[in-house]
Short mmCIF file of C-alpha atoms in Angstrom, two decimals:
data_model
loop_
_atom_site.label_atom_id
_atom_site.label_comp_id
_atom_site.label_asym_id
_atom_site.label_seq_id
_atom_site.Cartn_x
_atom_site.Cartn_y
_atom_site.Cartn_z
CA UNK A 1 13.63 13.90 21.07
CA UNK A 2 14.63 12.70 17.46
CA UNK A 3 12.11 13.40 14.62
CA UNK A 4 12.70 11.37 11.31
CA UNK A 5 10.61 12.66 8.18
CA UNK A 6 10.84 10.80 5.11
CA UNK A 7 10.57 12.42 1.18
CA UNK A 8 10.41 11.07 -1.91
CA UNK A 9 11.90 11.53 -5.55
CA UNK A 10 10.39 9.15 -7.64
CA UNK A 11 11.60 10.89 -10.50
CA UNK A 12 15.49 11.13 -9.41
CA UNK A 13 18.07 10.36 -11.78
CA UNK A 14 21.40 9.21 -10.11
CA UNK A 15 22.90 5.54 -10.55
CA UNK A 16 24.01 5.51 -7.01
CA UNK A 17 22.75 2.40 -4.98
CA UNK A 18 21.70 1.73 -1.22
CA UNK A 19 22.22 4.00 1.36
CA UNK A 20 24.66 7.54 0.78
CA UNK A 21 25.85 6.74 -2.32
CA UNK A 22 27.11 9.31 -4.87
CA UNK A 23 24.31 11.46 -5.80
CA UNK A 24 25.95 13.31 -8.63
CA UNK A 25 25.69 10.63 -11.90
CA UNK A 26 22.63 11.16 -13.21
CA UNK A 27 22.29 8.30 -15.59
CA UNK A 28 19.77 6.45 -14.33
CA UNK A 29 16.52 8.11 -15.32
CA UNK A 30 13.78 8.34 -13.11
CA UNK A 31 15.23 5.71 -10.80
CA UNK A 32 14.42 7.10 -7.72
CA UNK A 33 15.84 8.28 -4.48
CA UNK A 34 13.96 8.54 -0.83
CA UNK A 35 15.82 11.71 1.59
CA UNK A 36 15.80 11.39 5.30
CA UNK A 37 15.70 14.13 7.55
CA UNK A 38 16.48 14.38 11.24
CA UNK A 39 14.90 16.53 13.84
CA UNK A 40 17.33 16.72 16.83
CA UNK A 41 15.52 18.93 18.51
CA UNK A 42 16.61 22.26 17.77
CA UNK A 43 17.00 21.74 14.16
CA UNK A 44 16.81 19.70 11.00
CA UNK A 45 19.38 18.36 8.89
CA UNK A 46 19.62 15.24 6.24
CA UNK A 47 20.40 12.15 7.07
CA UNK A 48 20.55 9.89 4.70
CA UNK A 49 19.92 9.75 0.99
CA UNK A 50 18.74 6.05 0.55
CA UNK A 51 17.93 4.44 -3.03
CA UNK A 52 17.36 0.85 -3.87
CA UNK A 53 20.12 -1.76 -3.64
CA UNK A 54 19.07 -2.61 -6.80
CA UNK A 55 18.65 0.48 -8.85
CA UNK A 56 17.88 1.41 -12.16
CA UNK A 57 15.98 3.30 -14.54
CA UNK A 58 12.78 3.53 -14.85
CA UNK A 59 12.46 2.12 -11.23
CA UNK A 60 10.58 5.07 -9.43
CA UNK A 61 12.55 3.72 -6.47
CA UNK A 62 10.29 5.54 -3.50
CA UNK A 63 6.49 6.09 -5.87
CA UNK A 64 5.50 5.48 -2.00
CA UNK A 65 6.87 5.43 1.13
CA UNK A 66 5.52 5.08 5.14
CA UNK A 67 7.42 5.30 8.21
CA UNK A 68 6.38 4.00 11.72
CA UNK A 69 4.98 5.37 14.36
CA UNK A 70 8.49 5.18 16.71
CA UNK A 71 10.26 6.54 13.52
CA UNK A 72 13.01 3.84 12.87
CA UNK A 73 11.24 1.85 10.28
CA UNK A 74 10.74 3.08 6.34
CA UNK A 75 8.81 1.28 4.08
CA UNK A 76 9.55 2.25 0.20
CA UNK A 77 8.46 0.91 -2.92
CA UNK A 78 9.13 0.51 -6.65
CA UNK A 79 6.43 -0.66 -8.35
CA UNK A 80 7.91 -0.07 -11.57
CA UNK A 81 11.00 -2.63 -10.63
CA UNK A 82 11.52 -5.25 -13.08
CA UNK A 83 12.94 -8.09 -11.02
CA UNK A 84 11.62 -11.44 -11.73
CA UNK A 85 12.52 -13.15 -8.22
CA UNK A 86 9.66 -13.88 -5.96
CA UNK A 87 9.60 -13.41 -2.21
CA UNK A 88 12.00 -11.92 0.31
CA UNK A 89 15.79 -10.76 -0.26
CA UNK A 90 15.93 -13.03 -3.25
CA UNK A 91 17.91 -12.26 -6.58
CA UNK A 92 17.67 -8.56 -7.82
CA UNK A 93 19.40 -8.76 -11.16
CA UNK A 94 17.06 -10.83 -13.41
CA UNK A 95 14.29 -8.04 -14.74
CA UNK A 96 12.83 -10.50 -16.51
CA UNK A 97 9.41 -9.51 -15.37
CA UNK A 98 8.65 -5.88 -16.37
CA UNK A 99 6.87 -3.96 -13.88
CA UNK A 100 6.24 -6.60 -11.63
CA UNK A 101 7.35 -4.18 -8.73
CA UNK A 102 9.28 -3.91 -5.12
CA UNK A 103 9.07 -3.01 -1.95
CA UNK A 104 12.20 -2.02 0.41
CA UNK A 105 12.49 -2.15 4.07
CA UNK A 106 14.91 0.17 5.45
CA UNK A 107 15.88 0.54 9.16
CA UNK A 108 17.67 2.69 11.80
CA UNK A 109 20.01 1.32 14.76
CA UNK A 110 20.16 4.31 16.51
CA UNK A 111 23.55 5.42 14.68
CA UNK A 112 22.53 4.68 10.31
CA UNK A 113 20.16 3.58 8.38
CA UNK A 114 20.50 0.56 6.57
CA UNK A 115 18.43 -1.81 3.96
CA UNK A 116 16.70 -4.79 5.93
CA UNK A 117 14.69 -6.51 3.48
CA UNK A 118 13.94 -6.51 0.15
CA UNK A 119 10.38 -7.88 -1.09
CA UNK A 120 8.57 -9.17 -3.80
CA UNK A 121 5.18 -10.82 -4.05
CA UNK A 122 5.47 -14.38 -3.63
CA UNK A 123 3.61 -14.30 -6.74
CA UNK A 124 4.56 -11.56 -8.67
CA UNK A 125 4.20 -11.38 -12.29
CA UNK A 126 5.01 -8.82 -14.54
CA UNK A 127 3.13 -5.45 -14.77
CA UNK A 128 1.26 -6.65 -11.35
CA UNK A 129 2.93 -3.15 -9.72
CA UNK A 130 3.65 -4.65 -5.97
CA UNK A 131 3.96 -1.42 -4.03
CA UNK A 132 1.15 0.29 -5.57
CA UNK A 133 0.06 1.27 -1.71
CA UNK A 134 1.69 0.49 1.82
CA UNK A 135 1.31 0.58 4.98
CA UNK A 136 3.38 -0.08 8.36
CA UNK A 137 2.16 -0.62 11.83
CA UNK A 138 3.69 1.67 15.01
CA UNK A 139 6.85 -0.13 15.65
CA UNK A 140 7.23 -1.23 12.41
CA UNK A 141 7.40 -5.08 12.63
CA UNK A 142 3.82 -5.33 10.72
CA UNK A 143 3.40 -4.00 7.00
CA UNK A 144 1.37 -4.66 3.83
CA UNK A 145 1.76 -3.95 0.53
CA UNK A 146 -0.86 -3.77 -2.47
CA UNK A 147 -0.95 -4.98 -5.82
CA UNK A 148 -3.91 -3.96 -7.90
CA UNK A 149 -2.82 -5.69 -10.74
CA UNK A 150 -2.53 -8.94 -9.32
CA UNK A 151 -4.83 -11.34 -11.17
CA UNK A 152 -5.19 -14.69 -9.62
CA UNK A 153 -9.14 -15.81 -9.04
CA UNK A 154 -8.24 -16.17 -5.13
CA UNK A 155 -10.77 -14.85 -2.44
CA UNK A 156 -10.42 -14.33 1.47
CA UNK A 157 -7.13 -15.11 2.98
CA UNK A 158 -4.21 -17.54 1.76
CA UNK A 159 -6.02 -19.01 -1.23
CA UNK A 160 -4.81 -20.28 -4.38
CA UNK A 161 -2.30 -17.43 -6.25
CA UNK A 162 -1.42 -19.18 -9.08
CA UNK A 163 -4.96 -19.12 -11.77
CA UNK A 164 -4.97 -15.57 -13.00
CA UNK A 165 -7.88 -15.71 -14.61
CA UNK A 166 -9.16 -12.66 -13.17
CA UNK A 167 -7.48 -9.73 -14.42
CA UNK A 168 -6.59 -6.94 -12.51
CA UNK A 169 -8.73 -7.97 -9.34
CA UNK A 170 -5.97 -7.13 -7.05
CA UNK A 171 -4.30 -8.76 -3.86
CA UNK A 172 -2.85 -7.43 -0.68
CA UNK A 173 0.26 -8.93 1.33
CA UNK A 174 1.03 -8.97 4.83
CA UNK A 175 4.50 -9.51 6.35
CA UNK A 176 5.82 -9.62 10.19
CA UNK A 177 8.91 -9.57 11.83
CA UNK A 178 9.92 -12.29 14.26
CA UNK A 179 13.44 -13.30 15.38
CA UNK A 180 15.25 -11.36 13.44
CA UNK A 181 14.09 -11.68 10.09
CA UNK A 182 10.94 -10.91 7.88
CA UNK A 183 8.41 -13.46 6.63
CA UNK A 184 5.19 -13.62 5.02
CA UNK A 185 2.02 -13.60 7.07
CA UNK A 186 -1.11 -13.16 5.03
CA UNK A 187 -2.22 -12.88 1.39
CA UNK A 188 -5.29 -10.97 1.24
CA UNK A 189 -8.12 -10.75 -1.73
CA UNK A 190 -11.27 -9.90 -1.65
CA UNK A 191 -14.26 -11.64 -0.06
CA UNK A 192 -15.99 -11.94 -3.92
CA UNK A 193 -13.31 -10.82 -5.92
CA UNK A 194 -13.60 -9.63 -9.75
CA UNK A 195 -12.13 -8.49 -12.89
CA UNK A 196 -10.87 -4.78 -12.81
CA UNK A 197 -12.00 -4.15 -8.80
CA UNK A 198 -8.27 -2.78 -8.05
CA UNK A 199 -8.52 -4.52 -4.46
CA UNK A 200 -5.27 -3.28 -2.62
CA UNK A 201 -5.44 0.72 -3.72
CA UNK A 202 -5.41 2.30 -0.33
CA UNK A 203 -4.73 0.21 2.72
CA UNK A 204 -4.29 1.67 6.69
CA UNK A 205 -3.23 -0.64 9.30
CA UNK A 206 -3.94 0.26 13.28
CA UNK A 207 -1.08 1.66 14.91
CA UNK A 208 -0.65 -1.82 16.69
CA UNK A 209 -0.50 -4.03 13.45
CA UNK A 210 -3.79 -5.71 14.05
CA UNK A 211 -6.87 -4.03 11.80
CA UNK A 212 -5.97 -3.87 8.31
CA UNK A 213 -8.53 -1.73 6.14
CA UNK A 214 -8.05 -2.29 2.23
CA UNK A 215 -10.04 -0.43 -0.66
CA UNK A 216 -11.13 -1.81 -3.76
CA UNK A 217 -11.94 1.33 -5.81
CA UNK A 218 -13.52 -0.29 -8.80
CA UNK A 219 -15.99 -2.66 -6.80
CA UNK A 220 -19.50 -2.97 -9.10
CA UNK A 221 -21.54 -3.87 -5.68
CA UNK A 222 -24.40 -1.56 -5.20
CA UNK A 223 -24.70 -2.21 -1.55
CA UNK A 224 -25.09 0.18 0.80
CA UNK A 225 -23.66 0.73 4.62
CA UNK A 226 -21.85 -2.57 6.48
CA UNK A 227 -23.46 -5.77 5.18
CA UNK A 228 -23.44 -8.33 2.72
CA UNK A 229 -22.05 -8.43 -1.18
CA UNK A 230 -24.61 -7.75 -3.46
CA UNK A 231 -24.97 -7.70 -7.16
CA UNK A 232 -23.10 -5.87 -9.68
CA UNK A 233 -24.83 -3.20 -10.81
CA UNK A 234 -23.14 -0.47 -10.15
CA UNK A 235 -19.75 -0.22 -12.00
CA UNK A 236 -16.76 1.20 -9.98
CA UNK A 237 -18.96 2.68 -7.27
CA UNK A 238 -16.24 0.80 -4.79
CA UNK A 239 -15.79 -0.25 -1.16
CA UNK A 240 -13.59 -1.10 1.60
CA UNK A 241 -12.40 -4.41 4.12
CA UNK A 242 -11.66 -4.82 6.88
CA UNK A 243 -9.52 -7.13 8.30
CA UNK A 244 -8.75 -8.57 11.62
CA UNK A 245 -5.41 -10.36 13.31
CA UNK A 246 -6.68 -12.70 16.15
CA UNK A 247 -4.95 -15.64 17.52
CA UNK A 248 -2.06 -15.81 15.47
CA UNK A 249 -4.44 -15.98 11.79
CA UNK A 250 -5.89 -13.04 9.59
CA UNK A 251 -9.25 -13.15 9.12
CA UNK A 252 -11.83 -10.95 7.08
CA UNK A 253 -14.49 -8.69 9.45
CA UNK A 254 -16.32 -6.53 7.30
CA UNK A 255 -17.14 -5.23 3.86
CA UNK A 256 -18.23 -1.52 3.62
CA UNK A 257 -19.99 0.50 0.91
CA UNK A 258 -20.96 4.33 1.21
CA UNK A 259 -24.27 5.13 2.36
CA UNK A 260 -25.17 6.44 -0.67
CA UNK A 261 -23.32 3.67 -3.54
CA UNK A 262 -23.92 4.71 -6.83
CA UNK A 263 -22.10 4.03 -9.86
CA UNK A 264 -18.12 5.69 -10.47
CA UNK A 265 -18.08 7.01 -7.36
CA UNK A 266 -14.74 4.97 -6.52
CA UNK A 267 -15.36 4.95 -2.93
CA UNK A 268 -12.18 4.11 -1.12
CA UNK A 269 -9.74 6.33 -2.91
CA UNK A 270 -8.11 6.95 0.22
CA UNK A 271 -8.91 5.63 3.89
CA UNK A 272 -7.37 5.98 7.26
CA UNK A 273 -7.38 4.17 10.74
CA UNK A 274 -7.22 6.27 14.07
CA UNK A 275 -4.56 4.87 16.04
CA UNK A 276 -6.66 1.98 17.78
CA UNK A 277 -9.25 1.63 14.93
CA UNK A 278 -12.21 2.84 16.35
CA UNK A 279 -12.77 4.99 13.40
CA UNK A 280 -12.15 4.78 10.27
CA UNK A 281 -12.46 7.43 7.23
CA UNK A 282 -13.08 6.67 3.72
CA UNK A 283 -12.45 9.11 0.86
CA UNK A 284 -14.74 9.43 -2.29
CA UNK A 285 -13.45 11.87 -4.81
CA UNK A 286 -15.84 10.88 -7.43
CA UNK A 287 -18.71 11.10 -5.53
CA UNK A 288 -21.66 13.72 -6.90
CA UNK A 289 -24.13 14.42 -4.44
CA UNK A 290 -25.01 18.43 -4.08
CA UNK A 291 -25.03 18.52 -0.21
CA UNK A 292 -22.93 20.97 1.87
CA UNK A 293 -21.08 20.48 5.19
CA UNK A 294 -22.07 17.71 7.59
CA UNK A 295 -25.10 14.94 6.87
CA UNK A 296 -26.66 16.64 4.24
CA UNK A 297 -28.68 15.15 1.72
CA UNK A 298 -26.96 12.91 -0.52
CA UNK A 299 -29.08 12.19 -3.02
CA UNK A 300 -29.26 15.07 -5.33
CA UNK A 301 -25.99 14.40 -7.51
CA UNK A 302 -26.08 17.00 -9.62
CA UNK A 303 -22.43 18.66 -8.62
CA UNK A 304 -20.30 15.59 -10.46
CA UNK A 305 -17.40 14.36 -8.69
CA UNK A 306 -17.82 17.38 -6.26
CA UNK A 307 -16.33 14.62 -3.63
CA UNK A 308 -17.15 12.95 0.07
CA UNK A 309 -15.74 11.56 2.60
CA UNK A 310 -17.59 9.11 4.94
CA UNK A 311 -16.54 8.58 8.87
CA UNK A 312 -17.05 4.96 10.58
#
């Protein structure tokens, strides 16, 4: 049985481009390079070295990077790439728009790997970092990529990208493959978004493509538990959404704060689905409460950012 395991260099200096290129000019500062490795089952050995078809310094070509479940599907980005095109496999070479980030699908056919797709937001703008997170379903034809910087004054599912009035509220995308080719399927904010929430930090998608989670670490709600949106009054104390792929549509399921919200906690700092989403486990590393082990009490916060995590 074949076991692929994917690691990044983010900081990797050669000018080579796309997949086992010349690894030896080191003139491209910190532009990035992703290494494959291949279990055959007896032993591992490297199988590709992979960098951007587009690469160039600064890029940090491979700041993330998921592969799927069945191993034949890599998703890397570049959230520092500068390319001002918008949407998928468009024009590489204008970096008109600084920042504005990538994302890079790569796949195997059983004998190489090879680049698939290359994606930006269909809204990008510079310094909006597309690629900031990711996430890839089990046989890869389902991903989603996060943009905290994204700024438009959008909320719920495929509204209006284009008035970025709201700095820094973030936005997640959703893309499928069908017949051959990728396309766009969802563009996710938040239910009430806002200034500064960082919507799109962590995301975890079901191993079947279907439950998205998405964290918005700088959420000022100061609800507590599953239920509704509340007021803000308590700065960056954050939460998590959920959201749900039925008949063909996304569509947003639930909003979830930690039992215990208070202020800078950052709730959702990281988050993962088991593999049918029946549970789901949110990471607080700011969070202060004194209690030990399971349950305790969590309202004596007097060991600061001593850390949580919360299971759903």
């Amino acid at each position: 049985m074949e076991i692929f395991l994917g690691v990044c260099a983010r900081g990797e200096d050669s000018n080579a481009k796309g997949v086992n290129g010349n690894s030896s000019d080191n003139t491209a500062l910190n532009s990035g390079a992703l290494y494959v490795f291949r279990f055959d089952g007896s032993s591992w050995g490297q199988d590709a070295y992979i960098k951007a078809s587009n690469s160039e310094l600064d890029d940090r070509f491979c700041d993330k990077a998921v592969i799927s479940g069945d191993g034949n599907t890599i998703l890397v980005s570049a959230p520092n790439e500068d390319s001002v095109d918008v949407g998928i496999n468009g024009d590489e070479l204008d970096n008109s728009a600084t920042s504005s980030g990538a994302a890079y699908v790569f796949r195997h056919n059983g004998t190489i790997w090879y680049q698939q797709a290359y994606i930006k937001a269909p809204n990008g703008e510079a310094f909006d970092r597309f690629g900031v997170s990711l996430t890839i379903s089990e046989t890869g034809d389902v991903l989603a990529v996060g943009s905290v910087n994204e700024s438009s004054n959008a909320s719920g599912v495929d509204g209006n990208q284009n008035d970025n009035s709201m700095s820094k509220a973030g936005a997640v995308y959703l893309y499928r493959y069908n017949s051959g080719g990728w396309s766009s399927d969802a563009y996710l904010k938040a239910h009430e978004p806002d200034t500064l929430d960082l919507f799109g930090h962590d995301l975890d998608l079901i191993s079947g493509g279907t439950k998205l989670a998405v964290s918005a670490i700088q959420d000022d709600s100061d609800e507590k538990g599953l239920g509704g949106l509340a007021n803000d009054f308590s700065s960056n104390s954050g939460a998590v959404y959920i959201y749900q792929h039925h008949n063909g549509v996304w569509g947003f399921k639930h909003y979830i704060k930690a039992s215990n919200t208070d202020a800078s906690d950052m709730f959702g700092t990281a988050l993962a689905f088991d593999a049918n989403g029946s549970n789901l486990i949110v990471g607080s590393t700011e969070e202060s409460s004194s209690s030990l082990d399971i349950n305790g009490d969590s309202s004596d916060n007097s060991s600061i950012k001593s850390g949580a995590i919360y299971l759903y």
